[in-house]
């Protein structure tokens, strides 16, 4: 396909695709780019000897790429620390901020009252998401926020353990497990909440944070991936250390105390995210880099047996 279509740029995503990319570019004259979505040291964590071998192979292959895209400034610095010296562009993930989102739910569907302070979490029920820390924080703040409700959206392998944890901490009336909901209904669920909460120990750039911003919901998030690039001061939300019950407790209390300011915080977060994290900026930033690569590698591409399709025409 590369030969018959005269393809000039190969863009791979993930360690397995990177390995295929390496073999392809050994025989074809291509510009090879890759997007680094995660810390390459942990892509095969828990994989034993096989995982260690794949990790070493991926790190070696990344050093052969012509151009790297990183989805946050943190990942750009990480690649430099790993001595991956390919030319690099930081391009943030993006979602669409246009169009109206359908309202599937109302507060009454979950017996939520007007006076409730509603916090929502959306994600897979997995140990790396940090639900245990959240439940410990809820136990500590519930006496100061008696009308606190935590909505848990998602399913996963930890579901039974997390429900047992909620029961053991005696916070049943504050925590509602809503189960899995398809992507098109997430916006409607987010709009039921006063605050969105992400407590992960590790992430690349969680798109659900952008979805909260689109819904104009303020965010409390652990300092993972590129979140701090979006929420870079206290007027946009709260960024806290992972695994810190005390920090999470303080952030929830602060959000509660500033309850009247939350709509304004959500609006400001929305404005920044819609400007810097839209799907349009993602497309344009990638396309601009492609154009630059095509110009800078014109001599190399002239050697391809079939001329590459003109990028501007395509």
Coordinates of C-alpha atoms in Angstrom, one line a residue:
X1 CA 0.0 0.0 0.0
X2 CA 2.8 2.4 0.8
X3 CA 4.4 1.8 -2.6
X4 CA 1.2 1.8 -4.7
X5 CA -0.2 4.9 -3.0
X6 CA 3.1 6.8 -2.9
X7 CA 2.8 7.4 0.9
X8 CA 5.4 9.8 2.2
X9 CA 4.7 9.8 6.0
X10 CA 4.2 6.8 8.3
X11 CA 2.7 7.7 11.7
X12 CA 2.7 5.0 14.4
X13 CA 1.0 4.9 17.7
X14 CA 2.2 2.5 20.5
X15 CA 5.1 0.1 21.0
X16 CA 3.8 -2.7 18.7
X17 CA 3.1 -0.2 15.8
X18 CA 6.6 1.3 16.4
X19 CA 8.2 -2.0 15.9
X20 CA 6.4 -2.5 12.6
X21 CA 7.3 1.0 11.7
X22 CA 11.0 0.2 12.2
X23 CA 10.9 -2.8 9.9
X24 CA 8.9 -0.9 7.2
X25 CA 11.3 2.1 7.2
X26 CA 14.3 -0.2 6.7
X27 CA 13.1 -1.0 3.2
X28 CA 11.0 2.0 2.3
X29 CA 12.0 5.7 2.0
X30 CA 9.5 7.2 4.4
X31 CA 9.3 10.0 7.0
X32 CA 8.6 8.1 10.2
X33 CA 6.7 9.8 13.0
X34 CA 5.3 8.4 16.2
X35 CA 3.1 9.8 19.0
X36 CA 4.1 8.9 22.6
X37 CA 0.9 8.5 24.5
X38 CA 2.4 6.9 27.7
X39 CA 5.6 6.5 29.6
X40 CA 7.4 3.9 27.5
X41 CA 9.1 2.4 30.6
X42 CA 5.7 1.2 31.9
X43 CA 3.9 0.1 28.7
X44 CA 4.6 -3.6 29.6
X45 CA 4.6 -3.3 33.4
X46 CA 3.8 -6.7 35.0
X47 CA 4.9 -8.6 31.9
X48 CA 7.8 -10.3 33.6
X49 CA 10.9 -11.1 31.5
X50 CA 8.9 -10.8 28.3
X51 CA 7.7 -7.3 29.4
X52 CA 11.2 -6.2 30.2
X53 CA 12.4 -7.4 26.8
X54 CA 9.6 -5.5 25.0
X55 CA 10.3 -2.4 27.0
X56 CA 14.0 -2.4 26.0
X57 CA 13.1 -3.1 22.4
X58 CA 10.6 -0.2 22.4
X59 CA 13.0 2.3 23.9
X60 CA 15.6 1.2 21.3
X61 CA 13.1 1.6 18.4
X62 CA 12.0 5.0 19.6
X63 CA 15.6 6.2 19.0
X64 CA 15.2 5.4 15.3
X65 CA 12.1 7.6 14.7
X66 CA 12.5 10.7 12.5
X67 CA 10.0 12.8 14.5
X68 CA 8.2 12.3 17.8
X69 CA 4.9 13.8 18.9
X70 CA 4.4 14.1 22.7
X71 CA 1.0 14.7 24.2
X72 CA 2.3 16.9 27.0
X73 CA 5.4 18.9 27.9
X74 CA 6.0 16.4 30.7
X75 CA 6.3 13.6 28.1
X76 CA 8.7 15.7 26.0
X77 CA 11.0 16.1 29.0
X78 CA 10.7 12.4 29.8
X79 CA 11.9 11.4 26.3
X80 CA 14.9 13.7 26.6
X81 CA 15.7 12.1 30.0
X82 CA 15.5 8.7 28.3
X83 CA 18.0 9.9 25.7
X84 CA 15.5 9.7 22.9
X85 CA 16.8 12.5 20.8
X86 CA 14.5 12.5 17.8
X87 CA 13.1 16.0 16.9
X88 CA 10.0 16.5 19.0
X89 CA 6.7 18.4 18.9
X90 CA 4.4 18.7 21.8
X91 CA 0.8 18.5 20.6
X92 CA -2.0 18.2 23.2
X93 CA -4.9 15.8 22.8
X94 CA -8.1 17.4 21.7
X95 CA -11.9 16.8 21.6
X96 CA -14.7 18.6 19.8
X97 CA -16.1 21.6 21.7
X98 CA -18.8 22.4 19.1
X99 CA -22.4 21.2 19.0
X100 CA -24.9 20.7 21.7
X101 CA -24.7 17.6 23.9
X102 CA -28.0 15.8 24.5
X103 CA -29.4 15.7 28.1
X104 CA -30.0 12.1 29.0
X105 CA -30.3 12.5 32.8
X106 CA -31.7 14.7 35.4
X107 CA -30.8 14.9 39.1
X108 CA -34.0 13.2 40.0
X109 CA -32.9 10.1 38.1
X110 CA -30.4 9.5 40.9
X111 CA -32.3 11.0 43.8
X112 CA -30.0 14.0 43.9
X113 CA -31.3 17.1 45.7
X114 CA -30.7 20.7 44.9
X115 CA -28.7 21.2 48.1
X116 CA -26.4 18.2 47.5
X117 CA -22.7 18.9 46.8
X118 CA -22.1 16.5 43.9
X119 CA -18.6 15.1 43.0
X120 CA -18.3 12.8 40.0
X121 CA -15.6 10.3 38.8
X122 CA -15.6 8.7 35.4
X123 CA -13.3 5.9 34.5
X124 CA -12.5 2.2 34.8
X125 CA -12.7 0.7 38.2
X126 CA -9.0 -0.3 38.5
X127 CA -6.5 0.1 41.3
X128 CA -4.4 2.7 39.3
X129 CA -7.4 5.0 39.3
X130 CA -7.0 5.7 43.1
X131 CA -10.6 5.2 44.2
X132 CA -9.3 3.9 47.6
X133 CA -7.7 7.3 48.3
X134 CA -11.0 9.1 47.4
X135 CA -13.0 7.0 49.7
X136 CA -10.7 7.7 52.6
X137 CA -11.0 11.4 51.9
X138 CA -14.8 11.2 51.7
X139 CA -14.8 9.6 55.1
X140 CA -12.9 12.5 56.5
X141 CA -15.0 15.3 54.9
X142 CA -18.5 13.8 55.2
X143 CA -19.1 15.3 58.6
X144 CA -18.3 18.8 57.3
X145 CA -20.2 18.2 54.1
X146 CA -23.2 16.2 55.2
X147 CA -24.9 16.7 51.8
X148 CA -21.9 15.3 49.8
X149 CA -22.6 12.8 47.0
X150 CA -19.9 11.0 45.0
X151 CA -21.0 9.6 41.7
X152 CA -18.9 6.7 40.4
X153 CA -19.3 6.1 36.7
X154 CA -17.7 3.0 35.2
X155 CA -17.0 -0.6 35.7
X156 CA -14.0 -2.8 36.0
X157 CA -12.1 -5.5 37.9
X158 CA -12.1 -3.6 41.2
X159 CA -15.9 -3.0 41.4
X160 CA -16.6 -5.6 44.1
X161 CA -13.7 -4.6 46.3
X162 CA -14.6 -0.9 46.0
X163 CA -18.2 -1.5 47.0
X164 CA -16.9 -3.5 50.0
X165 CA -14.5 -0.6 50.9
X166 CA -17.4 1.9 50.8
X167 CA -19.4 -0.3 53.1
X168 CA -16.5 -0.9 55.5
X169 CA -15.9 2.9 55.8
X170 CA -19.6 3.5 56.4
X171 CA -19.9 6.0 53.6
X172 CA -22.7 4.2 51.7
X173 CA -25.1 7.1 51.7
X174 CA -22.5 9.4 50.2
X175 CA -21.3 7.1 47.3
X176 CA -23.4 6.0 44.3
X177 CA -22.1 3.5 41.8
X178 CA -23.8 4.3 38.5
X179 CA -22.1 1.6 36.4
X180 CA -20.9 1.8 32.8
X181 CA -22.4 4.4 30.5
X182 CA -21.6 4.9 26.8
X183 CA -19.5 7.9 25.8
X184 CA -22.4 9.9 24.3
X185 CA -24.1 10.0 27.8
X186 CA -21.0 11.1 29.8
X187 CA -21.6 14.8 29.2
X188 CA -25.1 14.6 30.6
X189 CA -23.8 12.8 33.7
X190 CA -21.0 15.4 34.2
X191 CA -23.5 18.2 34.2
X192 CA -25.2 16.7 37.3
X193 CA -22.0 17.5 39.3
X194 CA -20.5 20.5 41.0
X195 CA -16.9 19.1 40.6
X196 CA -15.2 16.4 38.5
X197 CA -12.6 14.3 40.3
X198 CA -9.6 12.4 38.8
X199 CA -7.5 10.5 41.4
X200 CA -5.3 8.4 39.1
X201 CA -1.7 7.4 40.1
X202 CA -0.7 7.5 36.4
X203 CA -2.2 8.8 33.1
X204 CA -1.0 10.2 29.8
X205 CA -3.5 12.9 29.1
X206 CA -7.0 11.9 30.4
X207 CA -9.6 13.0 27.8
X208 CA -12.3 12.9 30.5
X209 CA -10.7 16.0 32.0
X210 CA -11.3 17.8 28.7
X211 CA -14.9 16.4 28.7
X212 CA -15.4 17.9 32.1
X213 CA -14.0 21.2 30.8
X214 CA -16.4 21.0 27.9
X215 CA -19.3 20.6 30.3
X216 CA -18.0 23.6 32.3
X217 CA -17.4 21.5 35.4
X218 CA -14.4 22.5 37.6
X219 CA -11.8 19.8 38.1
X220 CA -9.8 18.3 41.0
X221 CA -7.1 16.1 39.6
X222 CA -3.9 14.4 40.6
X223 CA -0.8 15.7 39.0
X224 CA -0.6 13.1 36.2
X225 CA 0.3 13.4 32.5
X226 CA -0.4 16.8 31.0
X227 CA -3.2 17.8 33.5
X228 CA -1.0 20.6 35.0
X229 CA -0.5 22.1 31.5
X230 CA -4.3 22.7 31.4
X231 CA -4.9 23.5 35.0
X232 CA -1.9 25.7 35.6
X233 CA -3.3 28.0 38.3
X234 CA -5.9 28.0 41.1
X235 CA -8.4 29.9 39.1
X236 CA -8.8 26.9 36.8
X237 CA -9.1 24.1 39.3
X238 CA -7.1 22.0 41.7
X239 CA -4.0 19.8 40.9
X240 CA -2.8 17.7 43.8
X241 CA -0.2 15.0 44.4
X242 CA -1.3 11.4 43.7
X243 CA -2.0 9.1 46.6
X244 CA -2.4 12.0 49.1
X245 CA -5.6 11.7 51.2
X246 CA -4.8 15.0 53.0
X247 CA -4.4 16.9 49.8
X248 CA -7.6 15.5 48.3
X249 CA -9.5 16.2 51.5
X250 CA -8.3 19.8 51.4
X251 CA -9.2 20.3 47.7
X252 CA -12.7 18.9 48.2
X253 CA -13.2 21.2 51.2
X254 CA -11.9 24.2 49.3
X255 CA -14.2 23.5 46.4
X256 CA -17.1 23.2 48.8
X257 CA -16.2 26.5 50.5
X258 CA -16.0 28.2 47.1
X259 CA -19.3 26.7 45.9
X260 CA -20.6 30.0 44.6
X261 CA -17.5 30.4 42.5
X262 CA -17.6 27.0 40.8
X263 CA -19.6 28.0 37.7
X264 CA -17.1 30.8 37.0
X265 CA -14.1 28.4 37.5
X266 CA -15.8 25.9 35.1
X267 CA -16.4 28.6 32.5
X268 CA -12.8 29.8 32.6
X269 CA -11.6 26.2 32.3
X270 CA -13.9 25.7 29.3
X271 CA -12.6 28.7 27.6
X272 CA -8.9 27.6 27.9
X273 CA -9.6 24.0 26.9
X274 CA -11.7 25.0 23.9
X275 CA -8.8 27.3 22.7
X276 CA -5.9 25.0 23.3
X277 CA -7.3 21.5 23.4
X278 CA -9.8 21.3 20.6
X279 CA -9.8 18.7 18.0
X280 CA -9.2 21.4 15.4
X281 CA -6.0 22.6 17.0
X282 CA -4.9 18.9 17.2
X283 CA -5.5 18.4 13.5
X284 CA -3.8 21.7 12.5
X285 CA -0.8 21.2 14.7
X286 CA -0.2 17.7 13.3
X287 CA -0.8 18.9 9.7
X288 CA 1.6 21.8 10.1
X289 CA 4.3 19.4 11.4
X290 CA 3.6 17.1 8.4
X291 CA 4.0 20.0 6.0
X292 CA 7.3 21.0 7.6
X293 CA 8.6 17.4 7.5
X294 CA 7.7 17.1 3.8
X295 CA 9.6 20.3 2.9
X296 CA 12.6 19.3 5.0
X297 CA 12.8 15.8 3.5
X298 CA 12.1 16.7 -0.1
X299 CA 15.3 15.2 -1.4
X300 CA 14.8 12.0 0.4
X301 CA 11.2 11.6 -0.9
X302 CA 12.3 12.4 -4.5
X303 CA 13.9 8.9 -4.4
X304 CA 10.6 7.1 -3.9
X305 CA 9.7 5.0 -6.9
X306 CA 6.2 6.6 -7.2
X307 CA 5.9 10.4 -6.3
X308 CA 4.2 11.0 -3.0
X309 CA 0.7 12.3 -3.1
X310 CA 0.8 16.1 -2.8
X311 CA -0.1 16.9 0.7
X312 CA -2.0 20.1 0.0
X313 CA -4.1 18.4 -2.6
X314 CA -5.0 15.5 -0.3

